[in-house]
Amino acid sequence: MFCIDIERTPRSRLNETDFSSLEFGAVYSDHMLVADYMEGQWQKPVITPFRHISMSPATSVLHYGQAVFEGMKAFKAENGDILIFRPDMHFKRMNASCRRLCMPEITHDLFLEGLTELIKLDKDWIPSEHGCSLYIRPFMYASDEFIGVKPSKTYKFIIFTSPVSGYYKGTVKVIVETEYVRAAEGGIGFAKTGGNYAASLLPAKLAYEKGYHQLLWTDSKEHKYFEESGTMNLMFIINDTIITPPLSSSILAGVTRDSIITLAKDMGINVEERKISVDEIHEALERGILQDAFGTGTAATITHISAINIKGKEYQLPEVSRRKISNQLNQTLVDIKLGNIPDKYAWNYRIKV
Ligand SMILES: *Cc1c(COP(=O)(O)O)cnc(C)c1O
């Protein structure tokens, strides 16, 4: 335990925030946590009002992109306790991203105690309406004032939060991408870092112009095997079996992916983590045996795919109401996150208020 200095905001924005119409990612809670890395170690963190950070135009991250982030959620349970979903897994993943980007690892105390203090202070920002939550954004960036190419010596770690409403629960139409790649084997695809997002924006825009909400990424060598769906992990169901690409250096190890696989196995559903070729799914679509396809991620848990454009032809998938397996998995996971059913895997980190 270390003590964190808190500078409270002189004027909370809580009362002027309209919780009935929250645009995702556009509203921020009153405070943020900030810690500096210098001389080889993390300095004492502070909590300050949410405010701008000023930096030199020569700041390293602006030029060479040494930056990583996480995205997780806190929920308000029936009894008022705060539940954060699997923060330890996010912590470990953030450090895995840091190692790849040649950045210092964060300490467990800084991450978890920093998070706890911040969430306690801004607990009234957690919406309690159905489907709403507090989105938590920890991130770290290279803060050296230096434009030579080398790993920065100083870094900033920040956590801020954002209340989010019950996200749009629609389905998505997707198209198989066979020209661009999001990430290549040996690259930084498994790290949660802005560069991967930057690489995905143009192909996503081009797909959107063709009438598709999202891409199905394929491997960088042959465009033969599926990787992810947009910024979500990808799962198919054939023969009541869930099939999902195996983790690799070009795939982000989603916390939702892991949770869905665990729940599915526990429910007696077959799960195969293996390479899935575009041809295999094409054939399943032709034969009408693809029961389901969906993306998994913290933002929406499960996002159903309604149609897939594969090799220039668009195939419709079964009605969402008929997708028993994924609907049940989704509901179970949401119920665990909200504390409505027993948390048998100890996934929730509970803050008593
Ligand atoms: C964050 C992310 C995911 C989903 O991960 P969760 O931990 O489930 O939110 C999947 N793919 C990419 C590229 C991501 O950045």
mmCIF file of C-alpha atoms and ligand atoms in Angstrom:
data_model
loop_
_atom_site.group_PDB
_atom_site.id
_atom_site.type_symbol
_atom_site.label_atom_id
_atom_site.label_comp_id
_atom_site.label_asym_id
_atom_site.label_seq_id
_atom_site.Cartn_x
_atom_site.Cartn_y
_atom_site.Cartn_z
ATOM 1 C CA MET A 1 0.000 0.000 0.000
ATOM 2 C CA PHE A 2 1.281 3.424 -0.816
ATOM 3 C CA CYS A 3 -0.557 6.632 -0.321
ATOM 4 C CA ILE A 4 -1.640 8.601 -3.322
ATOM 5 C CA ASP A 5 -1.868 12.391 -3.122
ATOM 6 C CA ILE A 6 -5.244 13.586 -4.272
ATOM 7 C CA GLU A 7 -5.933 17.022 -5.698
ATOM 8 C CA ARG A 8 -9.706 17.229 -5.893
ATOM 9 C CA THR A 9 -11.468 19.159 -8.576
ATOM 10 C CA PRO A 10 -12.815 22.473 -7.234
ATOM 11 C CA ARG A 11 -15.904 22.045 -9.391
ATOM 12 C CA SER A 12 -17.385 18.665 -10.290
ATOM 13 C CA ARG A 13 -18.906 18.322 -13.766
ATOM 14 C CA LEU A 14 -21.212 15.555 -12.561
ATOM 15 C CA ASN A 15 -24.370 17.647 -12.354
ATOM 16 C CA GLU A 16 -24.014 19.085 -15.822
ATOM 17 C CA THR A 17 -23.528 15.657 -17.430
ATOM 18 C CA ASP A 18 -26.498 14.149 -19.217
ATOM 19 C CA PHE A 19 -26.313 10.451 -18.422
ATOM 20 C CA SER A 20 -29.273 9.655 -20.648
ATOM 21 C CA SER A 21 -27.357 10.449 -23.837
ATOM 22 C CA LEU A 22 -23.731 9.454 -23.484
ATOM 23 C CA GLU A 23 -21.735 9.346 -26.676
ATOM 24 C CA PHE A 24 -19.117 6.583 -26.357
ATOM 25 C CA GLY A 25 -15.730 8.000 -25.440
ATOM 26 C CA ALA A 26 -16.775 11.659 -25.329
ATOM 27 C CA VAL A 27 -17.502 12.237 -21.614
ATOM 28 C CA TYR A 28 -14.831 11.995 -18.918
ATOM 29 C CA SER A 29 -15.099 11.724 -15.154
ATOM 30 C CA ASP A 30 -13.732 14.411 -12.833
ATOM 31 C CA HIS A 31 -10.286 12.959 -12.059
ATOM 32 C CA MET A 32 -7.331 11.100 -13.494
ATOM 33 C CA LEU A 33 -4.339 9.233 -12.102
ATOM 34 C CA VAL A 34 -0.870 10.233 -13.278
ATOM 35 C CA ALA A 35 2.510 8.625 -12.606
ATOM 36 C CA ASP A 36 5.910 9.426 -14.065
ATOM 37 C CA TYR A 37 8.718 7.020 -14.850
ATOM 38 C CA MET A 38 12.177 8.526 -14.522
ATOM 39 C CA GLU A 39 15.654 7.473 -13.446
ATOM 40 C CA GLY A 40 14.677 3.857 -13.872
ATOM 41 C CA GLN A 41 11.627 3.812 -11.637
ATOM 42 C CA TRP A 42 8.014 4.763 -11.204
ATOM 43 C CA GLN A 43 7.530 7.868 -9.087
ATOM 44 C CA LYS A 44 4.695 8.377 -6.632
ATOM 45 C CA PRO A 45 1.356 8.637 -8.483
ATOM 46 C CA VAL A 46 -1.034 11.533 -7.991
ATOM 47 C CA ILE A 47 -4.717 11.973 -8.656
ATOM 48 C CA THR A 48 -5.587 15.334 -10.182
ATOM 49 C CA PRO A 49 -8.599 16.874 -11.870
ATOM 50 C CA PHE A 50 -9.044 15.551 -15.422
ATOM 51 C CA ARG A 51 -7.160 18.119 -17.441
ATOM 52 C CA HIS A 52 -4.971 18.712 -20.469
ATOM 53 C CA ILE A 53 -1.384 17.562 -20.529
ATOM 54 C CA SER A 54 1.046 19.914 -22.157
ATOM 55 C CA MET A 55 4.079 18.583 -23.992
ATOM 56 C CA SER A 56 6.938 19.646 -26.183
ATOM 57 C CA PRO A 57 6.496 19.174 -29.948
ATOM 58 C CA ALA A 58 9.639 17.050 -29.694
ATOM 59 C CA THR A 59 8.024 14.540 -27.318
ATOM 60 C CA SER A 60 9.105 11.089 -28.394
ATOM 61 C CA VAL A 61 5.678 9.417 -28.587
ATOM 62 C CA LEU A 62 4.415 11.929 -31.148
ATOM 63 C CA HIS A 63 7.098 10.801 -33.583
ATOM 64 C CA TYR A 64 7.864 7.147 -32.952
ATOM 65 C CA GLY A 65 4.694 5.874 -31.371
ATOM 66 C CA GLN A 66 5.886 4.266 -28.156
ATOM 67 C CA ALA A 67 2.485 4.054 -26.500
ATOM 68 C CA VAL A 68 0.247 1.317 -25.137
ATOM 69 C CA PHE A 69 -3.251 1.300 -23.687
ATOM 70 C CA GLU A 70 -5.917 -0.860 -22.084
ATOM 71 C CA GLY A 71 -9.684 -0.776 -22.088
ATOM 72 C CA MET A 72 -11.757 -2.265 -19.283
ATOM 73 C CA LYS A 73 -15.021 -1.671 -17.474
ATOM 74 C CA ALA A 74 -16.443 -1.088 -14.001
ATOM 75 C CA PHE A 75 -20.055 -1.854 -13.144
ATOM 76 C CA LYS A 76 -22.309 -0.994 -10.230
ATOM 77 C CA ALA A 77 -23.715 -4.092 -8.550
ATOM 78 C CA GLU A 78 -27.233 -4.233 -7.055
ATOM 79 C CA ASN A 79 -25.897 -3.576 -3.534
ATOM 80 C CA GLY A 80 -23.888 -0.571 -4.681
ATOM 81 C CA ASP A 81 -20.485 -2.296 -4.711
ATOM 82 C CA ILE A 82 -18.239 -1.559 -7.670
ATOM 83 C CA LEU A 83 -17.175 -4.494 -9.831
ATOM 84 C CA ILE A 84 -14.208 -4.266 -12.184
ATOM 85 C CA PHE A 85 -13.947 -7.095 -14.681
ATOM 86 C CA ARG A 86 -10.625 -9.011 -14.672
ATOM 87 C CA PRO A 87 -8.242 -6.104 -13.977
ATOM 88 C CA ASP A 88 -5.361 -8.535 -13.399
ATOM 89 C CA MET A 89 -5.606 -9.859 -16.921
ATOM 90 C CA HIS A 90 -5.605 -6.303 -18.277
ATOM 91 C CA PHE A 91 -2.613 -5.520 -16.079
ATOM 92 C CA LYS A 92 -0.673 -8.494 -17.442
ATOM 93 C CA ARG A 93 -1.596 -7.689 -21.009
ATOM 94 C CA MET A 94 -0.523 -4.082 -20.585
ATOM 95 C CA ASN A 95 2.888 -5.270 -19.428
ATOM 96 C CA ALA A 96 3.122 -7.690 -22.357
ATOM 97 C CA SER A 97 2.445 -4.715 -24.658
ATOM 98 C CA CYS A 98 5.082 -2.663 -22.790
ATOM 99 C CA ARG A 99 7.743 -5.349 -23.244
ATOM 100 C CA ARG A 100 7.162 -5.487 -27.010
ATOM 101 C CA LEU A 101 7.228 -1.699 -27.343
ATOM 102 C CA CYS A 102 10.422 -1.528 -25.260
ATOM 103 C CA MET A 103 8.682 0.358 -22.461
ATOM 104 C CA PRO A 104 9.025 -0.149 -18.681
ATOM 105 C CA GLU A 105 6.509 -2.446 -17.035
ATOM 106 C CA ILE A 106 4.001 -1.003 -14.649
ATOM 107 C CA THR A 107 3.958 -2.324 -11.072
ATOM 108 C CA HIS A 108 0.938 -4.200 -9.789
ATOM 109 C CA ASP A 109 0.470 -1.744 -6.904
ATOM 110 C CA LEU A 110 0.546 1.270 -9.168
ATOM 111 C CA PHE A 111 -1.963 -0.264 -11.548
ATOM 112 C CA LEU A 112 -4.420 -1.774 -9.087
ATOM 113 C CA GLU A 113 -4.198 0.643 -6.166
ATOM 114 C CA GLY A 114 -4.105 3.595 -8.522
ATOM 115 C CA LEU A 115 -7.179 2.258 -10.249
ATOM 116 C CA THR A 116 -8.980 1.569 -6.971
ATOM 117 C CA GLU A 117 -8.360 5.050 -5.557
ATOM 118 C CA LEU A 118 -9.435 6.721 -8.783
ATOM 119 C CA ILE A 119 -12.620 4.672 -9.096
ATOM 120 C CA LYS A 120 -13.522 5.271 -5.433
ATOM 121 C CA LEU A 121 -13.106 9.001 -5.855
ATOM 122 C CA ASP A 122 -15.221 9.118 -9.034
ATOM 123 C CA LYS A 123 -17.676 6.385 -8.062
ATOM 124 C CA ASP A 124 -20.685 8.616 -8.730
ATOM 125 C CA TRP A 125 -19.666 8.616 -12.391
ATOM 126 C CA ILE A 126 -20.504 4.920 -12.725
ATOM 127 C CA PRO A 127 -23.917 4.846 -14.356
ATOM 128 C CA SER A 128 -26.310 2.366 -12.769
ATOM 129 C CA GLU A 129 -28.782 2.202 -15.648
ATOM 130 C CA HIS A 130 -29.122 -1.127 -17.415
ATOM 131 C CA GLY A 131 -26.266 -1.846 -19.818
ATOM 132 C CA CYS A 132 -24.276 1.215 -18.706
ATOM 133 C CA SER A 133 -20.803 1.132 -17.195
ATOM 134 C CA LEU A 134 -17.669 3.123 -16.550
ATOM 135 C CA TYR A 135 -15.096 2.594 -19.264
ATOM 136 C CA ILE A 136 -11.539 2.692 -17.881
ATOM 137 C CA ARG A 137 -8.648 3.779 -20.060
ATOM 138 C CA PRO A 138 -5.141 3.196 -18.651
ATOM 139 C CA PHE A 139 -2.349 4.183 -21.033
ATOM 140 C CA MET A 140 1.362 4.902 -21.123
ATOM 141 C CA TYR A 141 3.521 6.909 -23.481
ATOM 142 C CA ALA A 142 7.134 7.897 -24.095
ATOM 143 C CA SER A 143 7.650 11.395 -22.726
ATOM 144 C CA ASP A 144 11.302 12.194 -23.522
ATOM 145 C CA GLU A 145 11.844 15.517 -25.243
ATOM 146 C CA PHE A 146 14.103 14.116 -27.932
ATOM 147 C CA ILE A 147 13.663 13.251 -31.598
ATOM 148 C CA GLY A 148 16.561 10.866 -32.017
ATOM 149 C CA VAL A 149 15.311 7.315 -32.587
ATOM 150 C CA LYS A 150 15.740 5.336 -29.387
ATOM 151 C CA PRO A 151 13.599 4.063 -26.528
ATOM 152 C CA SER A 152 12.552 6.935 -24.315
ATOM 153 C CA LYS A 153 14.048 7.209 -20.819
ATOM 154 C CA THR A 154 10.915 8.750 -19.315
ATOM 155 C CA TYR A 155 7.270 7.710 -19.547
ATOM 156 C CA LYS A 156 3.889 8.808 -18.282
ATOM 157 C CA PHE A 157 1.201 6.412 -17.062
ATOM 158 C CA ILE A 158 -2.318 7.802 -16.888
ATOM 159 C CA ILE A 159 -5.710 6.343 -16.061
ATOM 160 C CA PHE A 160 -8.912 8.223 -16.815
ATOM 161 C CA THR A 161 -12.489 6.994 -17.012
ATOM 162 C CA SER A 162 -15.535 7.617 -19.112
ATOM 163 C CA PRO A 163 -19.178 6.748 -18.369
ATOM 164 C CA VAL A 164 -20.704 4.829 -21.273
ATOM 165 C CA SER A 165 -24.281 3.949 -22.028
ATOM 166 C CA GLY A 166 -25.779 0.721 -23.254
ATOM 167 C CA TYR A 167 -23.876 0.545 -26.510
ATOM 168 C CA TYR A 168 -25.681 0.103 -29.784
ATOM 169 C CA LYS A 169 -26.544 -3.578 -29.823
ATOM 170 C CA GLY A 170 -26.854 -3.960 -33.565
ATOM 171 C CA THR A 171 -25.336 -6.533 -35.858
ATOM 172 C CA VAL A 172 -22.482 -5.841 -38.273
ATOM 173 C CA LYS A 173 -21.918 -6.643 -41.923
ATOM 174 C CA VAL A 174 -18.328 -7.610 -42.627
ATOM 175 C CA ILE A 175 -16.095 -8.125 -45.640
ATOM 176 C CA VAL A 176 -13.047 -10.376 -45.860
ATOM 177 C CA GLU A 177 -9.919 -8.227 -46.348
ATOM 178 C CA THR A 178 -7.475 -9.675 -48.856
ATOM 179 C CA GLU A 179 -5.293 -6.690 -49.692
ATOM 180 C CA TYR A 180 -4.365 -4.849 -46.495
ATOM 181 C CA VAL A 181 -3.170 -6.364 -43.218
ATOM 182 C CA ARG A 182 -3.620 -5.185 -39.642
ATOM 183 C CA ALA A 183 -0.571 -6.986 -38.297
ATOM 184 C CA ALA A 184 2.083 -9.475 -39.359
ATOM 185 C CA GLU A 185 3.686 -12.394 -37.528
ATOM 186 C CA GLY A 186 6.604 -11.051 -35.532
ATOM 187 C CA GLY A 187 5.167 -7.540 -35.491
ATOM 188 C CA ILE A 188 3.176 -5.722 -32.805
ATOM 189 C CA GLY A 189 -0.301 -7.140 -33.496
ATOM 190 C CA PHE A 190 -0.582 -8.772 -30.051
ATOM 191 C CA ALA A 191 0.226 -5.488 -28.308
ATOM 192 C CA LYS A 192 -2.533 -3.011 -27.546
ATOM 193 C CA THR A 193 -0.892 -0.035 -29.162
ATOM 194 C CA GLY A 194 -2.053 2.817 -31.347
ATOM 195 C CA GLY A 195 0.043 1.775 -34.336
ATOM 196 C CA ASN A 196 -2.196 -1.228 -34.991
ATOM 197 C CA TYR A 197 -5.209 1.038 -34.999
ATOM 198 C CA ALA A 198 -3.534 3.524 -37.328
ATOM 199 C CA ALA A 199 -2.853 0.665 -39.756
ATOM 200 C CA SER A 200 -6.502 -0.380 -39.694
ATOM 201 C CA LEU A 201 -8.208 2.955 -40.317
ATOM 202 C CA LEU A 202 -7.815 3.228 -44.099
ATOM 203 C CA PRO A 203 -8.868 -0.361 -44.905
ATOM 204 C CA ALA A 204 -11.842 0.061 -42.522
ATOM 205 C CA LYS A 205 -12.834 3.294 -44.258
ATOM 206 C CA LEU A 206 -12.651 1.663 -47.681
ATOM 207 C CA ALA A 207 -14.785 -1.241 -46.443
ATOM 208 C CA TYR A 208 -17.294 1.211 -45.014
ATOM 209 C CA GLU A 209 -17.584 2.887 -48.385
ATOM 210 C CA LYS A 210 -18.493 -0.495 -49.855
ATOM 211 C CA GLY A 211 -21.260 -0.865 -47.278
ATOM 212 C CA TYR A 212 -19.513 -2.876 -44.543
ATOM 213 C CA HIS A 213 -19.157 -1.962 -40.873
ATOM 214 C CA GLN A 214 -16.051 -4.000 -40.329
ATOM 215 C CA LEU A 215 -13.348 -6.151 -41.856
ATOM 216 C CA LEU A 216 -12.410 -9.728 -41.282
ATOM 217 C CA TRP A 217 -8.620 -9.550 -41.198
ATOM 218 C CA THR A 218 -6.636 -12.362 -42.785
ATOM 219 C CA ASP A 219 -3.017 -13.390 -42.288
ATOM 220 C CA SER A 220 -0.262 -11.235 -43.768
ATOM 221 C CA LYS A 221 1.489 -14.000 -45.727
ATOM 222 C CA GLU A 222 -1.277 -15.541 -47.827
ATOM 223 C CA HIS A 223 -4.574 -13.862 -46.832
ATOM 224 C CA LYS A 224 -5.664 -17.431 -46.285
ATOM 225 C CA TYR A 225 -6.468 -17.657 -42.562
ATOM 226 C CA PHE A 226 -8.740 -15.479 -40.444
ATOM 227 C CA GLU A 227 -7.228 -13.321 -37.713
ATOM 228 C CA GLU A 228 -9.651 -10.857 -36.112
ATOM 229 C CA SER A 229 -12.805 -8.902 -36.832
ATOM 230 C CA GLY A 230 -12.061 -5.175 -36.840
ATOM 231 C CA THR A 231 -10.904 -4.525 -33.279
ATOM 232 C CA MET A 232 -12.523 -7.627 -31.855
ATOM 233 C CA ASN A 233 -11.561 -11.286 -31.681
ATOM 234 C CA LEU A 234 -13.437 -13.542 -34.058
ATOM 235 C CA MET A 235 -15.450 -16.698 -33.445
ATOM 236 C CA PHE A 236 -17.463 -18.976 -35.723
ATOM 237 C CA ILE A 237 -19.897 -21.756 -34.870
ATOM 238 C CA ILE A 238 -20.231 -24.829 -37.069
ATOM 239 C CA ASN A 239 -21.749 -28.108 -35.855
ATOM 240 C CA ASP A 240 -22.365 -26.526 -32.436
ATOM 241 C CA THR A 241 -18.590 -26.120 -32.129
ATOM 242 C CA ILE A 242 -17.001 -22.743 -31.499
ATOM 243 C CA ILE A 243 -13.954 -22.215 -33.688
ATOM 244 C CA THR A 244 -11.593 -19.290 -33.124
ATOM 245 C CA PRO A 245 -8.118 -18.455 -34.454
ATOM 246 C CA PRO A 246 -5.300 -19.425 -32.065
ATOM 247 C CA LEU A 247 -3.370 -16.646 -30.325
ATOM 248 C CA SER A 248 -0.213 -15.576 -32.131
ATOM 249 C CA SER A 249 2.039 -12.545 -32.368
ATOM 250 C CA SER A 250 -0.434 -10.927 -34.775
ATOM 251 C CA ILE A 251 -3.569 -11.444 -32.690
ATOM 252 C CA LEU A 252 -4.637 -9.481 -29.619
ATOM 253 C CA ALA A 253 -5.327 -11.787 -26.675
ATOM 254 C CA GLY A 254 -8.777 -10.510 -25.742
ATOM 255 C CA VAL A 255 -10.036 -10.781 -22.176
ATOM 256 C CA THR A 256 -13.526 -11.322 -23.596
ATOM 257 C CA ARG A 257 -12.201 -14.048 -25.908
ATOM 258 C CA ASP A 258 -10.676 -15.868 -22.953
ATOM 259 C CA SER A 259 -13.835 -15.452 -20.856
ATOM 260 C CA ILE A 260 -16.141 -16.749 -23.611
ATOM 261 C CA ILE A 261 -13.895 -19.779 -24.217
ATOM 262 C CA THR A 262 -13.851 -20.583 -20.490
ATOM 263 C CA LEU A 263 -17.628 -20.262 -20.142
ATOM 264 C CA ALA A 264 -18.289 -22.280 -23.300
ATOM 265 C CA LYS A 265 -16.082 -25.185 -22.212
ATOM 266 C CA ASP A 266 -17.773 -25.152 -18.825
ATOM 267 C CA MET A 267 -21.174 -25.362 -20.512
ATOM 268 C CA GLY A 268 -20.017 -28.464 -22.370
ATOM 269 C CA ILE A 269 -19.626 -26.732 -25.719
ATOM 270 C CA ASN A 270 -16.756 -27.835 -27.946
ATOM 271 C CA VAL A 271 -14.186 -25.106 -28.505
ATOM 272 C CA GLU A 272 -11.442 -25.355 -31.087
ATOM 273 C CA GLU A 273 -8.617 -22.816 -31.108
ATOM 274 C CA ARG A 274 -7.116 -23.453 -34.500
ATOM 275 C CA LYS A 275 -6.418 -21.877 -37.854
ATOM 276 C CA ILE A 276 -9.574 -21.273 -39.872
ATOM 277 C CA SER A 277 -9.169 -20.722 -43.568
ATOM 278 C CA VAL A 278 -11.268 -18.396 -45.684
ATOM 279 C CA ASP A 279 -12.003 -21.455 -47.857
ATOM 280 C CA GLU A 280 -13.401 -23.395 -44.915
ATOM 281 C CA ILE A 281 -15.851 -20.621 -44.020
ATOM 282 C CA HIS A 282 -16.675 -20.058 -47.688
ATOM 283 C CA GLU A 283 -17.602 -23.716 -48.033
ATOM 284 C CA ALA A 284 -19.635 -23.662 -44.803
ATOM 285 C CA LEU A 285 -21.550 -20.643 -46.107
ATOM 286 C CA GLU A 286 -22.168 -22.337 -49.452
ATOM 287 C CA ARG A 287 -23.490 -25.415 -47.665
ATOM 288 C CA GLY A 288 -25.550 -23.317 -45.272
ATOM 289 C CA ILE A 289 -23.908 -24.805 -42.167
ATOM 290 C CA LEU A 290 -22.323 -21.672 -40.673
ATOM 291 C CA GLN A 291 -24.553 -21.256 -37.613
ATOM 292 C CA ASP A 292 -22.978 -18.152 -36.210
ATOM 293 C CA ALA A 293 -20.135 -15.641 -36.485
ATOM 294 C CA PHE A 294 -19.380 -12.924 -33.939
ATOM 295 C CA GLY A 295 -16.730 -10.600 -32.573
ATOM 296 C CA THR A 296 -15.772 -10.403 -28.895
ATOM 297 C CA GLY A 297 -14.485 -7.375 -27.004
ATOM 298 C CA THR A 298 -14.905 -5.296 -23.860
ATOM 299 C CA ALA A 299 -16.952 -2.572 -25.549
ATOM 300 C CA ALA A 300 -19.921 -4.723 -26.595
ATOM 301 C CA THR A 301 -19.054 -8.224 -25.217
ATOM 302 C CA ILE A 302 -20.462 -10.041 -28.288
ATOM 303 C CA THR A 303 -21.206 -8.362 -31.609
ATOM 304 C CA HIS A 304 -23.126 -10.557 -34.008
ATOM 305 C CA ILE A 305 -22.204 -10.644 -37.665
ATOM 306 C CA SER A 306 -25.285 -10.516 -39.907
ATOM 307 C CA ALA A 307 -23.615 -10.889 -43.304
ATOM 308 C CA ILE A 308 -20.192 -11.801 -44.683
ATOM 309 C CA ASN A 309 -18.805 -10.750 -48.036
ATOM 310 C CA ILE A 310 -16.382 -13.448 -49.056
ATOM 311 C CA LYS A 311 -14.764 -13.679 -52.492
ATOM 312 C CA GLY A 312 -17.084 -10.946 -53.780
ATOM 313 C CA LYS A 313 -20.333 -12.628 -52.730
ATOM 314 C CA GLU A 314 -22.462 -11.604 -49.770
ATOM 315 C CA TYR A 315 -23.885 -14.339 -47.557
ATOM 316 C CA GLN A 316 -26.589 -13.788 -44.933
ATOM 317 C CA LEU A 317 -26.222 -15.468 -41.542
ATOM 318 C CA PRO A 318 -29.038 -16.860 -39.371
ATOM 319 C CA GLU A 319 -31.284 -14.469 -37.409
ATOM 320 C CA VAL A 320 -29.710 -13.404 -34.108
ATOM 321 C CA SER A 321 -32.691 -14.778 -32.171
ATOM 322 C CA ARG A 322 -31.802 -18.260 -33.452
ATOM 323 C CA ARG A 323 -28.210 -18.122 -32.229
ATOM 324 C CA LYS A 324 -28.735 -19.947 -28.941
ATOM 325 C CA ILE A 325 -25.107 -20.601 -28.016
ATOM 326 C CA SER A 326 -23.736 -17.093 -28.416
ATOM 327 C CA ASN A 327 -26.810 -15.467 -26.870
ATOM 328 C CA GLN A 328 -26.500 -17.679 -23.821
ATOM 329 C CA LEU A 329 -22.755 -17.049 -23.501
ATOM 330 C CA ASN A 330 -23.302 -13.315 -23.832
ATOM 331 C CA GLN A 331 -26.018 -13.276 -21.170
ATOM 332 C CA THR A 332 -23.952 -15.364 -18.740
ATOM 333 C CA LEU A 333 -20.925 -13.127 -19.149
ATOM 334 C CA VAL A 334 -22.957 -9.945 -18.691
ATOM 335 C CA ASP A 335 -24.606 -11.435 -15.583
ATOM 336 C CA ILE A 336 -21.199 -12.250 -14.095
ATOM 337 C CA LYS A 337 -19.904 -8.742 -14.796
ATOM 338 C CA LEU A 338 -22.941 -7.210 -13.094
ATOM 339 C CA GLY A 339 -22.692 -9.557 -10.115
ATOM 340 C CA ASN A 340 -26.123 -11.061 -10.853
ATOM 341 C CA ILE A 341 -24.884 -14.657 -10.727
ATOM 342 C CA PRO A 342 -22.078 -16.316 -8.736
ATOM 343 C CA ASP A 343 -18.611 -15.351 -9.912
ATOM 344 C CA LYS A 344 -17.158 -18.854 -9.844
ATOM 345 C CA TYR A 345 -13.950 -17.907 -11.652
ATOM 346 C CA ALA A 346 -13.257 -14.932 -9.359
ATOM 347 C CA TRP A 347 -13.169 -12.592 -12.334
ATOM 348 C CA ASN A 348 -14.625 -9.578 -10.559
ATOM 349 C CA TYR A 349 -12.512 -7.232 -8.478
ATOM 350 C CA ARG A 350 -14.905 -5.840 -5.920
ATOM 351 C CA ILE A 351 -14.603 -2.408 -4.341
ATOM 352 C CA LYS A 352 -16.873 -2.031 -1.340
ATOM 353 C CA VAL A 353 -18.326 1.415 -0.949
HETATM 354 C C1 LIG B 1 -8.801 -4.669 -27.312
HETATM 355 C C2 LIG B 1 -8.844 -5.505 -28.550
HETATM 356 C C3 LIG B 1 -9.600 -6.695 -28.629
HETATM 357 C C4 LIG B 1 -10.546 -7.154 -27.546
HETATM 358 O O1 LIG B 1 -9.947 -7.375 -26.318
HETATM 359 P P1 LIG B 1 -10.811 -7.392 -24.971
HETATM 360 O O2 LIG B 1 -9.799 -7.597 -23.921
HETATM 361 O O3 LIG B 1 -11.769 -8.516 -25.096
HETATM 362 O O4 LIG B 1 -11.507 -6.078 -24.905
HETATM 363 C C5 LIG B 1 -9.507 -7.454 -29.784
HETATM 364 N N1 LIG B 1 -8.741 -7.072 -30.815
HETATM 365 C C6 LIG B 1 -8.018 -5.922 -30.788
HETATM 366 C C7 LIG B 1 -7.183 -5.559 -31.960
HETATM 367 C C8 LIG B 1 -8.055 -5.106 -29.656
HETATM 368 O O5 LIG B 1 -7.337 -3.970 -29.642
#
